[in-house]
Every structure is written in structure tokens, then in C-alpha cells.
């Protein structure tokens, strides 16, 4: 069974993707399920579930921004509201969810021991994970998971429909959400995928500018892309 465990919908500030279209696209390319993890919202996942049917998994998820880093909550019952990373992790676990560290090195050089000792899994391949100064972020994330004996997942980090499925997390079988959740927690996953174009990151910045009505962001976006292209670690 194949899953893309990191997708954004129109309920994120940098995506226009309709939840219904996300489900249709995922089905069309042969996925068995997805996780919609909008920025600080579970509305996209809840809406997508209306179009899923009984033979397709839509996991309630959220990508939570904290001062320390971002944390993904999977299998949530309600939105998580926390500015502190440990508070976010605790809220996720209180709901019976899975706390995932996404793209660990995309925006941070190091990850604190406290975070690594409390999360449930690491996103060891993110299709947009290389879109930063470091050119081996995914490889480093996988090694980090090995070092701390943590389960791994992967996701496309799709903000556009054409990005869905660029990363695929494979699980032998899952008859329901409980079995799917346990498969992730016990490391019964295989990950793989391909990276997205840096231009997709740029387009996300354009979408963000439009949705937040901040034209000044358009001036910063090209500089951000230039840094990605020319300031990458070898």
C-alpha cells in the first residue's frame, strides 16, 4: 500500500489545492492514502475525508509551526495550538496521534536532544527537503533516524497537485487507521521518492503573497530562490 504523508491544501497559506482535487489526484496515480498536513489547521484533512470513500485513507494531520522547529501531527482528533515544540508534541500524543519531525535540516542546522527523545518518527525523505542551503538534507535525516532508532516516513510536501506522489511511503498492509498507525510507529515502512524543482518553492511564495495580501513578499522571494541555487553546501 502506497501513501504520501505530507500534502498541503488550500487551508495552508501557501497552497490553492482543493481537498477534493487532492483525493482525486492521489487516487488517479495509484495511492492508497494520504495525509493532509496543513499549516496550523486540520480543515483540509477533514474536508478531504468527505471524498475519500471506504477504500481510501485520509489521515488527519497538521504541520505545526513552533519557535524551535515545525512538527507534524498525524492521526489527530483536533487542531493543535502551541508555540512551544514540547507543548505541541505533548498535545499530539494526548490525542493519540503520532508526532513527526519533518524535513529536519531544511531550516535548522541542529536538532535538540529533547525533541529527538520525544518524537515518534522522522520524515527521512521530503521531496522539497533539499530546497535549502544543504544539498544532502534527506540523507542526513535518514541517518538521524537510524542514530536514534526512530521509525521513518516520507512525503512530497506537495503544495500543488502535480507534486502529489513524488514521495511514497510503502506499507505492506493496513485494514484500518489503527493498523496503519501501528505500522508507522513500529517502523514497518519503506520510503522513496524524487525531489521537486526549486521553482515549486518559488511558486509557493507567490501563492503565499497572494493569499496573505503582502506584495512586499514578492521582492523577497527571488532572493530566497537565488540563495537556494547558489549558496548550497557541497
Short mmCIF file of C-alpha atoms in Angstrom, two decimals:
data_model
loop_
_atom_site.label_atom_id
_atom_site.label_comp_id
_atom_site.label_asym_id
_atom_site.label_seq_id
_atom_site.Cartn_x
_atom_site.Cartn_y
_atom_site.Cartn_z
CA UNK A 1 0.00 0.00 0.00
CA UNK A 2 1.33 3.40 -1.00
CA UNK A 3 0.94 6.67 0.87
CA UNK A 4 2.02 10.29 0.51
CA UNK A 5 2.18 11.52 4.10
CA UNK A 6 2.83 15.23 3.58
CA UNK A 7 0.40 17.23 1.44
CA UNK A 8 -0.93 20.79 1.76
CA UNK A 9 -4.36 22.04 0.71
CA UNK A 10 -5.98 25.46 0.29
CA UNK A 11 -6.20 25.68 4.07
CA UNK A 12 -2.45 26.32 4.14
CA UNK A 13 -1.41 29.92 3.46
CA UNK A 14 0.79 28.81 0.53
CA UNK A 15 -1.44 26.43 -1.43
CA UNK A 16 -4.59 26.65 -3.55
CA UNK A 17 -5.20 22.87 -3.83
CA UNK A 18 -8.79 21.81 -3.20
CA UNK A 19 -9.14 18.80 -0.87
CA UNK A 20 -11.45 17.03 -3.34
CA UNK A 21 -8.90 17.51 -6.14
CA UNK A 22 -6.13 16.20 -3.89
CA UNK A 23 -8.04 12.98 -3.26
CA UNK A 24 -8.87 12.55 -6.96
CA UNK A 25 -5.25 13.13 -7.96
CA UNK A 26 -3.91 10.72 -5.35
CA UNK A 27 -6.35 8.03 -6.45
CA UNK A 28 -5.51 8.58 -10.11
CA UNK A 29 -1.79 7.97 -9.57
CA UNK A 30 -2.47 4.81 -7.57
CA UNK A 31 -2.01 5.89 -3.95
CA UNK A 32 -3.94 4.09 -1.22
CA UNK A 33 -3.97 7.06 1.10
CA UNK A 34 -2.62 10.44 2.03
CA UNK A 35 -2.02 12.72 4.99
CA UNK A 36 -3.06 16.33 4.58
CA UNK A 37 -0.96 18.37 6.98
CA UNK A 38 -1.91 21.99 6.52
CA UNK A 39 -0.08 24.72 8.38
CA UNK A 40 -1.74 25.01 11.80
CA UNK A 41 -5.03 23.54 10.56
CA UNK A 42 -6.78 20.19 10.11
CA UNK A 43 -9.60 21.63 7.97
CA UNK A 44 -8.13 20.29 4.74
CA UNK A 45 -7.94 16.74 6.02
CA UNK A 46 -11.47 16.86 7.42
CA UNK A 47 -12.85 18.12 4.12
CA UNK A 48 -10.88 15.56 2.10
CA UNK A 49 -12.34 12.72 4.14
CA UNK A 50 -15.76 13.52 2.66
CA UNK A 51 -14.43 12.44 -0.76
CA UNK A 52 -12.30 9.50 0.34
CA UNK A 53 -14.80 6.66 0.40
CA UNK A 54 -14.25 3.44 2.31
CA UNK A 55 -11.27 2.25 0.25
CA UNK A 56 -9.01 5.28 0.59
CA UNK A 57 -7.21 6.61 3.70
CA UNK A 58 -7.12 10.30 4.56
CA UNK A 59 -5.15 10.90 7.74
CA UNK A 60 -6.00 13.94 9.83
CA UNK A 61 -2.77 15.87 10.07
CA UNK A 62 -1.33 19.28 10.84
CA UNK A 63 2.07 20.91 10.38
CA UNK A 64 2.56 22.97 13.50
CA UNK A 65 4.92 25.93 13.50
CA UNK A 66 6.82 26.40 16.75
CA UNK A 67 9.65 28.74 17.69
CA UNK A 68 12.09 25.82 17.63
CA UNK A 69 11.01 23.95 14.51
CA UNK A 70 7.99 22.52 12.72
CA UNK A 71 6.26 19.38 13.99
CA UNK A 72 3.74 17.26 12.13
CA UNK A 73 0.89 15.62 13.99
CA UNK A 74 -0.74 12.59 12.33
CA UNK A 75 -4.00 10.86 13.33
CA UNK A 76 -5.27 13.97 15.11
CA UNK A 77 -8.73 14.49 16.51
CA UNK A 78 -8.48 18.26 16.79
CA UNK A 79 -6.16 21.12 15.93
CA UNK A 80 -3.02 21.64 17.97
CA UNK A 81 -2.39 25.17 19.24
CA UNK A 82 1.09 25.52 20.70
CA UNK A 83 4.06 27.84 20.19
CA UNK A 84 6.48 25.62 22.07
CA UNK A 85 7.71 22.42 20.43
CA UNK A 86 7.33 20.25 23.53
CA UNK A 87 3.83 21.55 24.13
CA UNK A 88 2.96 20.65 20.54
CA UNK A 89 4.39 17.14 20.89
CA UNK A 90 2.50 16.61 24.16
CA UNK A 91 -0.78 17.82 22.63
CA UNK A 92 -0.35 15.43 19.70
CA UNK A 93 0.31 12.47 21.98
CA UNK A 94 -2.60 13.33 24.29
CA UNK A 95 -4.86 12.87 21.27
CA UNK A 96 -3.31 9.52 20.49
CA UNK A 97 -1.53 10.98 17.48
CA UNK A 98 1.96 10.49 16.08
CA UNK A 99 4.50 13.31 16.46
CA UNK A 100 6.75 13.53 13.40
CA UNK A 101 9.80 15.70 12.83
CA UNK A 102 9.51 16.85 9.18
CA UNK A 103 12.46 17.84 6.94
CA UNK A 104 14.78 18.15 9.99
CA UNK A 105 17.57 20.08 8.27
CA UNK A 106 15.64 22.18 5.81
CA UNK A 107 15.57 25.19 8.13
CA UNK A 108 17.72 24.15 11.08
CA UNK A 109 21.37 23.19 11.39
CA UNK A 110 20.88 21.05 14.51
CA UNK A 111 18.03 19.34 16.33
CA UNK A 112 17.92 19.33 20.12
CA UNK A 113 18.17 16.07 22.04
CA UNK A 114 14.95 16.91 23.86
CA UNK A 115 12.99 16.89 20.59
CA UNK A 116 14.61 13.70 19.35
CA UNK A 117 13.87 11.90 22.61
CA UNK A 118 10.16 12.74 22.43
CA UNK A 119 9.08 12.46 18.80
CA UNK A 120 7.65 9.24 17.36
CA UNK A 121 9.11 9.32 13.85
CA UNK A 122 11.24 11.31 11.42
CA UNK A 123 10.37 12.35 7.90
CA UNK A 124 13.53 10.92 6.35
CA UNK A 125 12.68 11.88 2.77
CA UNK A 126 10.88 15.06 1.80
CA UNK A 127 10.61 15.95 -1.89
CA UNK A 128 11.19 19.59 -1.03
CA UNK A 129 13.70 18.76 1.68
CA UNK A 130 16.71 19.59 -0.45
CA UNK A 131 15.41 23.05 -1.27
CA UNK A 132 17.73 24.84 1.10
CA UNK A 133 21.43 25.57 1.55
CA UNK A 134 22.26 21.96 2.35
CA UNK A 135 22.27 19.52 -0.57
CA UNK A 136 22.01 16.28 1.45
CA UNK A 137 19.24 17.07 3.92
CA UNK A 138 17.29 13.88 3.25
CA UNK A 139 20.35 11.71 3.66
CA UNK A 140 21.15 13.44 6.94
CA UNK A 141 17.56 12.99 8.11
CA UNK A 142 17.72 9.26 7.40
CA UNK A 143 20.99 8.95 9.32
CA UNK A 144 19.46 10.87 12.21
CA UNK A 145 16.56 8.40 12.36
CA UNK A 146 19.00 5.48 12.37
CA UNK A 147 21.06 7.04 15.14
CA UNK A 148 18.04 7.41 17.41
CA UNK A 149 16.31 4.19 16.24
CA UNK A 150 13.24 6.11 15.13
CA UNK A 151 10.71 5.00 12.50
CA UNK A 152 10.83 6.83 9.17
CA UNK A 153 8.18 8.19 6.85
CA UNK A 154 8.31 10.32 3.71
CA UNK A 155 6.16 12.86 1.94
CA UNK A 156 6.10 15.03 -1.14
CA UNK A 157 5.38 18.24 0.79
CA UNK A 158 3.09 18.93 -2.16
CA UNK A 159 1.63 22.42 -2.36
CA UNK A 160 0.43 21.81 -5.92
CA UNK A 161 -1.48 18.85 -7.34
CA UNK A 162 1.30 17.88 -9.74
CA UNK A 163 3.66 17.31 -6.79
CA UNK A 164 1.50 14.66 -5.13
CA UNK A 165 3.16 11.25 -5.07
CA UNK A 166 6.72 12.47 -5.61
CA UNK A 167 7.47 10.70 -2.33
CA UNK A 168 5.83 7.38 -1.48
CA UNK A 169 5.74 5.61 1.85
CA UNK A 170 5.04 1.91 1.35
CA UNK A 171 3.37 -0.29 3.98
CA UNK A 172 2.64 -3.97 3.41
CA UNK A 173 -0.96 -3.82 4.52
CA UNK A 174 -3.38 -1.79 6.63
CA UNK A 175 -7.04 -2.66 7.05
CA UNK A 176 -7.88 0.43 9.09
CA UNK A 177 -6.43 3.58 10.65
CA UNK A 178 -5.30 1.75 13.77
CA UNK A 179 -3.27 -0.78 11.79
CA UNK A 180 -1.84 1.98 9.61
CA UNK A 181 -0.83 3.97 12.67
CA UNK A 182 0.80 0.94 14.31
CA UNK A 183 2.71 0.14 11.11
CA UNK A 184 4.24 3.62 11.19
CA UNK A 185 5.05 3.50 14.89
CA UNK A 186 6.73 0.11 14.61
CA UNK A 187 8.80 1.07 11.58
CA UNK A 188 7.04 -1.18 9.06
CA UNK A 189 7.57 1.37 6.31
CA UNK A 190 9.68 1.74 3.20
CA UNK A 191 10.39 5.18 1.83
CA UNK A 192 11.34 6.54 -1.55
CA UNK A 193 10.81 9.40 -3.93
CA UNK A 194 12.28 12.14 -6.02
CA UNK A 195 12.96 15.79 -5.32
CA UNK A 196 10.82 18.68 -6.51
CA UNK A 197 12.02 21.62 -8.54
CA UNK A 198 13.17 24.69 -6.66
CA UNK A 199 10.71 26.62 -8.81
CA UNK A 200 7.87 24.96 -6.90
CA UNK A 201 9.19 26.60 -3.74
CA UNK A 202 9.20 29.93 -5.54
CA UNK A 203 5.63 29.45 -6.74
CA UNK A 204 4.56 28.66 -3.17
CA UNK A 205 5.97 32.03 -2.14
CA UNK A 206 3.86 33.69 -4.84
CA UNK A 207 0.74 31.90 -3.58
CA UNK A 208 1.60 32.96 -0.02
CA UNK A 209 1.96 36.57 -1.14
CA UNK A 210 -1.42 36.49 -2.86
CA UNK A 211 -3.29 34.81 -0.02
CA UNK A 212 -1.77 36.95 2.71
CA UNK A 213 -2.04 40.09 0.53
CA UNK A 214 1.57 41.07 1.12
CA UNK A 215 3.06 42.29 -2.18
CA UNK A 216 6.39 43.04 -0.49
CA UNK A 217 6.96 39.28 -0.19
CA UNK A 218 7.40 39.18 -3.97
CA UNK A 219 10.62 41.14 -3.56
CA UNK A 220 12.00 38.67 -1.02
CA UNK A 221 11.03 35.53 -2.93
CA UNK A 222 13.62 35.87 -5.76
CA UNK A 223 16.39 36.46 -3.21
CA UNK A 224 15.32 33.31 -1.39
CA UNK A 225 15.49 31.27 -4.60
CA UNK A 226 18.90 32.72 -5.51
CA UNK A 227 20.23 31.63 -2.12
CA UNK A 228 18.85 28.15 -2.70
CA UNK A 229 20.62 27.86 -6.06
CA UNK A 230 23.95 29.48 -5.30
CA UNK A 231 24.51 29.09 -1.53
CA UNK A 232 24.10 25.32 -1.28
CA UNK A 233 26.56 23.23 0.71
CA UNK A 234 28.52 20.74 -1.38
#
